[in-house]
Coordinates of C-alpha atoms in Angstrom, one line a residue:
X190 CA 41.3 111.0 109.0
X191 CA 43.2 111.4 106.1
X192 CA 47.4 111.6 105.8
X193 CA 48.7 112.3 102.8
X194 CA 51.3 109.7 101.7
X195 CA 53.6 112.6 100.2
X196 CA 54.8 113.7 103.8
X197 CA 55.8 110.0 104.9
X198 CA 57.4 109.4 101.8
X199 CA 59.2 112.7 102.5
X200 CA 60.4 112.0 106.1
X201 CA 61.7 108.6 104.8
X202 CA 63.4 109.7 101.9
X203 CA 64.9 112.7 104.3
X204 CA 66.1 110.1 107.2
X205 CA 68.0 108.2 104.5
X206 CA 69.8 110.9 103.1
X207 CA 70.9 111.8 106.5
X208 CA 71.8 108.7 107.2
X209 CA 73.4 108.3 104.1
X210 CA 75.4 111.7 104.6
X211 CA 76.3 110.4 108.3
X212 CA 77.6 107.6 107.0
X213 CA 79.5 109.2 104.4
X214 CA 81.2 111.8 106.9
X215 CA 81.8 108.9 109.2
X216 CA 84.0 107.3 106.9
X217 CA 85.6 110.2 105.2
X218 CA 87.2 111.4 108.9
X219 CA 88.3 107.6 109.3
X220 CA 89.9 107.6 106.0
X221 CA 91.6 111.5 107.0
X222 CA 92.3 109.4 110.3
X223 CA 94.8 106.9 108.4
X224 CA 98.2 108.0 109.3
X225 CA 100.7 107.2 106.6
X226 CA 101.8 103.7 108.8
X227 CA 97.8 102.2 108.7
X228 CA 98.1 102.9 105.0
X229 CA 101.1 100.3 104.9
X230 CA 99.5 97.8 107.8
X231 CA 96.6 97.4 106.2
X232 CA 98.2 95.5 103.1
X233 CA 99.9 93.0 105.2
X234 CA 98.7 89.7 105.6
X235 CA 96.7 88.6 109.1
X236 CA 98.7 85.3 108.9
X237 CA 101.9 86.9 109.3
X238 CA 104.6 85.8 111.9
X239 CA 105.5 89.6 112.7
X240 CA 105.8 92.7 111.9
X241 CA 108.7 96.0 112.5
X242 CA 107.1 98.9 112.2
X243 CA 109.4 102.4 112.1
X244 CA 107.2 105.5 111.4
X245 CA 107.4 109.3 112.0
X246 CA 111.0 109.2 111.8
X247 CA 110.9 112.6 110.0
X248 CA 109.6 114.1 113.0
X249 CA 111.7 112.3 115.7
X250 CA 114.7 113.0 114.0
X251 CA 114.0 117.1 114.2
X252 CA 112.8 116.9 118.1
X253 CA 115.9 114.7 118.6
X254 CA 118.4 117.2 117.6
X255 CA 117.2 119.7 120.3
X256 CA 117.1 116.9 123.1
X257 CA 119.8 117.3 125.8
X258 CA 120.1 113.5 125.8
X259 CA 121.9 113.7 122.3
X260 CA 123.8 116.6 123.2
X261 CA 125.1 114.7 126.4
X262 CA 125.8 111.6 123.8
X263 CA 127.8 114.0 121.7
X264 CA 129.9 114.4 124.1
X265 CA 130.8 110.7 125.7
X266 CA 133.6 109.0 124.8
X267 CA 131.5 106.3 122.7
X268 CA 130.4 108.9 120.5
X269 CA 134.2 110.1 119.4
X270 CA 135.6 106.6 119.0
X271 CA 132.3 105.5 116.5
X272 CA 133.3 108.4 114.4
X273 CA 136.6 107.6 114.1
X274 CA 136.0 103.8 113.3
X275 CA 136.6 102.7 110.1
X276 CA 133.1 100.9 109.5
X277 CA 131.7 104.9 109.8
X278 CA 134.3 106.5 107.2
X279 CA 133.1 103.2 104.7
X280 CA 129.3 104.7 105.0
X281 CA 130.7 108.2 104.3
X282 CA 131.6 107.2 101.0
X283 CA 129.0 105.1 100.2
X284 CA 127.0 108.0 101.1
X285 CA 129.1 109.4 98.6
X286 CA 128.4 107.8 96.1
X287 CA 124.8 107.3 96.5
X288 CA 124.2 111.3 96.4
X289 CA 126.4 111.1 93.4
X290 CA 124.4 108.0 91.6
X291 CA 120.5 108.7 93.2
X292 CA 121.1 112.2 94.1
X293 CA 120.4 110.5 97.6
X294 CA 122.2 111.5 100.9
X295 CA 121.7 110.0 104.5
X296 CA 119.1 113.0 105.6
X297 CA 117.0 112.9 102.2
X298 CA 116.6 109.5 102.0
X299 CA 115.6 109.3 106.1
X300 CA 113.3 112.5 105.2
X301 CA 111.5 112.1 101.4
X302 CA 111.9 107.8 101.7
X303 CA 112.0 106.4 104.7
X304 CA 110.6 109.6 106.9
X305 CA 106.7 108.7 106.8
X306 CA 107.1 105.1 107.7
X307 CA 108.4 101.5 106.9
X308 CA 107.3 98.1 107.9
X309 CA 108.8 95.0 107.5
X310 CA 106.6 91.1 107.8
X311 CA 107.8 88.2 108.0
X312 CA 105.7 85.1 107.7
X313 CA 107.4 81.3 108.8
X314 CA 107.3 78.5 106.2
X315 CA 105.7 75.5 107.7
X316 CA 107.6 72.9 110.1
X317 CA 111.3 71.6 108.7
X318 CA 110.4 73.5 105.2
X319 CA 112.6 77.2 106.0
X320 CA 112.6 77.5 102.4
X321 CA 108.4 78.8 102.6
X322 CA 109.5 81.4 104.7
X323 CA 108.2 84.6 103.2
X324 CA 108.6 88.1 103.9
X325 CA 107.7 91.7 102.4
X326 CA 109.4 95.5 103.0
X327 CA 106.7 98.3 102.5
X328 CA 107.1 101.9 102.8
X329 CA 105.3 105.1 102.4
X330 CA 107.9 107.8 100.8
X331 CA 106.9 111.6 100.9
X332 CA 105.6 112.2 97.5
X333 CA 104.5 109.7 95.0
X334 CA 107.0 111.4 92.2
X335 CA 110.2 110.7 95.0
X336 CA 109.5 107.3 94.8
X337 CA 109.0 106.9 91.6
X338 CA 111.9 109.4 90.1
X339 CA 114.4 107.0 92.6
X340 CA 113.0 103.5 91.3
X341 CA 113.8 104.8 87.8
X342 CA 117.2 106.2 88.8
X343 CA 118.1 102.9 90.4
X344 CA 117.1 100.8 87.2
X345 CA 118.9 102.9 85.0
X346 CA 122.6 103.0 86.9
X347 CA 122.2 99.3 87.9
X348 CA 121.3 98.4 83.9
X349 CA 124.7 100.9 83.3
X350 CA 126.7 98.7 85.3
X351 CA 125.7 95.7 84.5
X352 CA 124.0 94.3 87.9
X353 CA 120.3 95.0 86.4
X354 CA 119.7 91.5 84.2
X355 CA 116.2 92.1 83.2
X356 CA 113.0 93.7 84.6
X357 CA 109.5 92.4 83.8
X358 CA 106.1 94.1 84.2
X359 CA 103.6 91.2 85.5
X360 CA 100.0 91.5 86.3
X361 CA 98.1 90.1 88.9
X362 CA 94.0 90.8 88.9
X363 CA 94.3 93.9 86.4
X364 CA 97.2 95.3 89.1
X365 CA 100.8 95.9 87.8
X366 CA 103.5 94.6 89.2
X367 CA 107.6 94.3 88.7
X368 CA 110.0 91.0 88.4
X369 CA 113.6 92.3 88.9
X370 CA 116.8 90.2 88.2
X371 CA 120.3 91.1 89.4
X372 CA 123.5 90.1 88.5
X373 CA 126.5 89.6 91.6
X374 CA 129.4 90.2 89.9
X375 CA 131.6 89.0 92.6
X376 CA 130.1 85.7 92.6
X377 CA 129.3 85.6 88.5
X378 CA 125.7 84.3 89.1
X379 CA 121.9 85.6 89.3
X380 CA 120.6 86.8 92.5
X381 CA 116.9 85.0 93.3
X382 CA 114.8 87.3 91.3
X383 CA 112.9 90.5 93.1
X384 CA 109.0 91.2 93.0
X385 CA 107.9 95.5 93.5
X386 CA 104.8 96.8 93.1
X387 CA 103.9 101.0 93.7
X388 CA 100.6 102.3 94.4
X389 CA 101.3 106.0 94.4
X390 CA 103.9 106.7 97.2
X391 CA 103.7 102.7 98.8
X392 CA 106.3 100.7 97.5
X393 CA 105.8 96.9 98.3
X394 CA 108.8 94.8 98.0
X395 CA 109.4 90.6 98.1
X396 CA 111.5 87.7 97.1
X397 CA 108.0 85.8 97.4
X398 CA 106.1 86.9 94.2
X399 CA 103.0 85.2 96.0
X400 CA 103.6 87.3 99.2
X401 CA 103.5 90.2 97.2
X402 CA 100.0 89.2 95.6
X403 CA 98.8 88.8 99.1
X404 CA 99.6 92.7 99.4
X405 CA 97.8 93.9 96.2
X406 CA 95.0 91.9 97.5
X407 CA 94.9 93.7 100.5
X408 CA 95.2 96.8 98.9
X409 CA 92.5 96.2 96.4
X410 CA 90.2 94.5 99.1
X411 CA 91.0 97.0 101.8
X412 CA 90.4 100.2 100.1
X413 CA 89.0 101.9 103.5
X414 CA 90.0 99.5 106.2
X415 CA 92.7 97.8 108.7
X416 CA 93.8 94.7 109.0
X417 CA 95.1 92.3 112.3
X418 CA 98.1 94.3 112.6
X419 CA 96.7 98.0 113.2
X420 CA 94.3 96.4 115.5
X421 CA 96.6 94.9 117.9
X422 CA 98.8 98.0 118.1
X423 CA 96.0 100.0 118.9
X424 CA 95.4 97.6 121.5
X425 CA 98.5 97.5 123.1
X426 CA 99.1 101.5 122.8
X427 CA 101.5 101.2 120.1
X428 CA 100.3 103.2 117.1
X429 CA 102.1 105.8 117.7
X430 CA 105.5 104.8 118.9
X431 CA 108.9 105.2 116.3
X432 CA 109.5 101.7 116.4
X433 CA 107.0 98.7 117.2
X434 CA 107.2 95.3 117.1
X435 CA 104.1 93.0 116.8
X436 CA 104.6 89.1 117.5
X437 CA 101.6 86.9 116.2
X438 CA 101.7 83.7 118.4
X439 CA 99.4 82.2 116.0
X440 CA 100.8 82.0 112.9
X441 CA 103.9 79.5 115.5
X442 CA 101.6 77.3 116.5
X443 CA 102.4 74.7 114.1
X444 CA 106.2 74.7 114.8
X445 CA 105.5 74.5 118.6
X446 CA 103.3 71.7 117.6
X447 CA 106.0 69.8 116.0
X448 CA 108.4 69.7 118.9
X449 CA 106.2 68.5 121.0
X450 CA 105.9 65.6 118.4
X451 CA 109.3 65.4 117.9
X452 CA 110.6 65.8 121.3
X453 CA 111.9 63.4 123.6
X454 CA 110.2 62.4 126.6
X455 CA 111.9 64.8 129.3
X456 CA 111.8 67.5 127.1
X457 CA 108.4 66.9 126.2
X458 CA 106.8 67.7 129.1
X459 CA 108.2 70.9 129.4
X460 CA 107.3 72.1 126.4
X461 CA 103.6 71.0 126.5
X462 CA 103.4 73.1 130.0
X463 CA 105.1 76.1 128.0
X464 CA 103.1 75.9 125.0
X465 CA 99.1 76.1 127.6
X466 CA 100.5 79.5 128.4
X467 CA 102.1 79.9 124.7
X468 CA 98.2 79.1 123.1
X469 CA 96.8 81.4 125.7
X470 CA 98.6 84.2 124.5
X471 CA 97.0 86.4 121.8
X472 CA 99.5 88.9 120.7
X473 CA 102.6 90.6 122.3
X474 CA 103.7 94.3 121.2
X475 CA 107.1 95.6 122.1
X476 CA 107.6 99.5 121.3
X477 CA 109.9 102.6 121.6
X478 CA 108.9 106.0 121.4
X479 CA 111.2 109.1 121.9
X480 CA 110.6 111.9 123.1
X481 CA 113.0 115.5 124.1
X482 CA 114.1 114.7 127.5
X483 CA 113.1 110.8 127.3
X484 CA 113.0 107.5 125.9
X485 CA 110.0 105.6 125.8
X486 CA 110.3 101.4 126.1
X487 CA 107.3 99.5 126.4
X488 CA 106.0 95.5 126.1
X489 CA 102.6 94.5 126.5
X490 CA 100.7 90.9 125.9
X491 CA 97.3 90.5 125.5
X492 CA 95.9 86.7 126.4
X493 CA 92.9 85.0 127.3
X494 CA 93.4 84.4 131.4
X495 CA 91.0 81.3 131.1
X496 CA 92.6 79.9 129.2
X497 CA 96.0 79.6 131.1
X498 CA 96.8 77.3 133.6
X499 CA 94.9 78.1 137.3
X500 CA 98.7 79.2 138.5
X501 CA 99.1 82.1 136.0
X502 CA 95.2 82.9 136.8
X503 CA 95.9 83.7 140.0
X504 CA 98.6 85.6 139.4
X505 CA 97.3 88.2 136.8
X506 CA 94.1 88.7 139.1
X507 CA 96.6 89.7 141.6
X508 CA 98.3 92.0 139.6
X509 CA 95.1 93.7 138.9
X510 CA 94.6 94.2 142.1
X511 CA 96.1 97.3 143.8
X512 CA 97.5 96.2 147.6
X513 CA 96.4 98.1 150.5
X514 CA 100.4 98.7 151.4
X515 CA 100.5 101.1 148.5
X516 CA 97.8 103.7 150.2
X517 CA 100.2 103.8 153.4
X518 CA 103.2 104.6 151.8
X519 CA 103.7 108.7 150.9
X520 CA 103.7 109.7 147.4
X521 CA 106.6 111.8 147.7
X522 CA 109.1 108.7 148.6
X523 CA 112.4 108.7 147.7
X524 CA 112.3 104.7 147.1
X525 CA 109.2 102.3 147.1

């Protein structure tokens, strides 16, 4: 029997295209996926300490004003005496004065900057050196021409009065970045210099011009993925909340390490039985979400139960485990 080689060649050539267009589709409703805080997540670092991450605070802000719980906060006593203080009548004028400078107020810049989302990492400098310490501010404004219209604005009144010393344009693997230099005129000296790079409407900030690289790497070797940190809020059940904080136990290991060296012998002992659980432990997540009627707190760990000592084993099997008492009390109870 004869088979024409034409056909096969066909139904391979066919299966690869559709694989091909799978793939394609695949990815392009992952990338649609990427809310505006996984855009910023993924260009922080995996070695980071931790991370604060505030996002949709647009929307919160708008189903917060119809809530009953502010309405009932309007009204307390707390509430009349902060808006009397003095503190709140010195953020009135700066307000002020940043509308009048950036054409800026408090509700623009929570909406058009700070609305999408903002995330702040932090990274701890090795044992007894708190000078390595590094740390970045990224945020995702609105609309790419926001961003960039208020980093001009800013340069130009600070260079106008004087607290803008020089600004430098740097390039680090064919990506541009900034070197800023202020002046504090109450204390007559330069401020440590400032590193910014913008990709479209992400703005990366750092005193640590080599943190910052480490974000344009991760934005240039990243282009379609997530890093550590949207990972482990997804685990947790935290990429969604306004506010999230993600604790790294790793990137502490080495300063645990060093007080167990450096500790004296009573102490010592006490720390080496914290730090089995502390090395079992694989990330912790703290979060808030709001919501109309409530408020949302939640803090979850995530650790390897063989690894921690046979004590704390038992315990979290235990806690999996649902006790019968619970099926014999009624569902309606006033108190359990």
């Amino acid at each position: 029997m004869r088979v024409s080689l034409f056909p096969r060649m066909g139904l391979v050539l066919f299966c690869v295209v559709l694989c091909a267009f799978g793939d394609f589709v695949v990815r392009s409703s992952f990338l649609r996926a990427a809310t505006p805080c996984e855009e910023l997540l993924r260009l922080v670092p995996d070695s980071i300490g931790f991370c604060v991450v505030i996002q949709d605070l647009r929307s919160h802000a708008l189903a917060w004003r119809s809530s009953p719980f502010l309405e009932q906060l309007r009204r307390s006593v707390l509430t009349a005496k902060v808006h009397n203080c003095a503190q709140l009548k010195k953020l009135s004028q700066f307000e002020s004065k940043m509308k009048e400078k950036l054409g800026f107020d408090w509700e623009r810049l929570r909406d058009d900057l700070l609305g999408d989302a903002v995330v702040l990492a932090y990274r701890p400098g090795s044992p007894g050196q708190p000078q390595q310490e590094q740390g970045v501010i990224l945020l995702r404004a609105r609309k790419e021409q926001i961003l960039t219209e208020l980093i001009t604005r800013i340069n130009k009144v600070q260079q106008e009065e004087g607290m803008l010393k020089g600004l430098w344009e740097r390039r680090y693997n064919g990506v541009v970045y900034y070197r800023r230099l202020e002046y504090d005129k109450r204390t007559k000296r330069n401020k440590s210099p400032i590193f910014y790079y913008v990709h479209g409407p992400i703005l990366a900030l750092s005193a640590q011009e080599e943190m910052l690289r480490q974000v344009i790497d991760g934005d240039r070797m990243r282009p379609g993925g997530y890093g550590e940190a949207v990972r482990r809020l997804r685990e947790l059940g935290a990429e969604r909340a306004l506010l999230a904080v993600w604790l790294n136990p790793r990137a502490f290991d080495a300063e645990l390490d060093a007080k167990i060296a450096n500790a004296p012998g009573e102490r010592s002992t006490a720390i080496k039985h914290f730090a089995r659980y502390w090395r079992a432990l694989d990330s912790v997540v703290a979060s808030l979400s709001l919501h109309e009627r409530d408020i949302s707190v939640s803090l979850g760990f995530r650790a390897c139960v063989a690894e921690l000592p046979p004590a704390a084993r038992r315990l979290f099997w235990e806690a999996a485990t649902v006790s019968d008492v619970w099926q014999r009390l009624p569902s309606p109870a006033l108190l359990a």
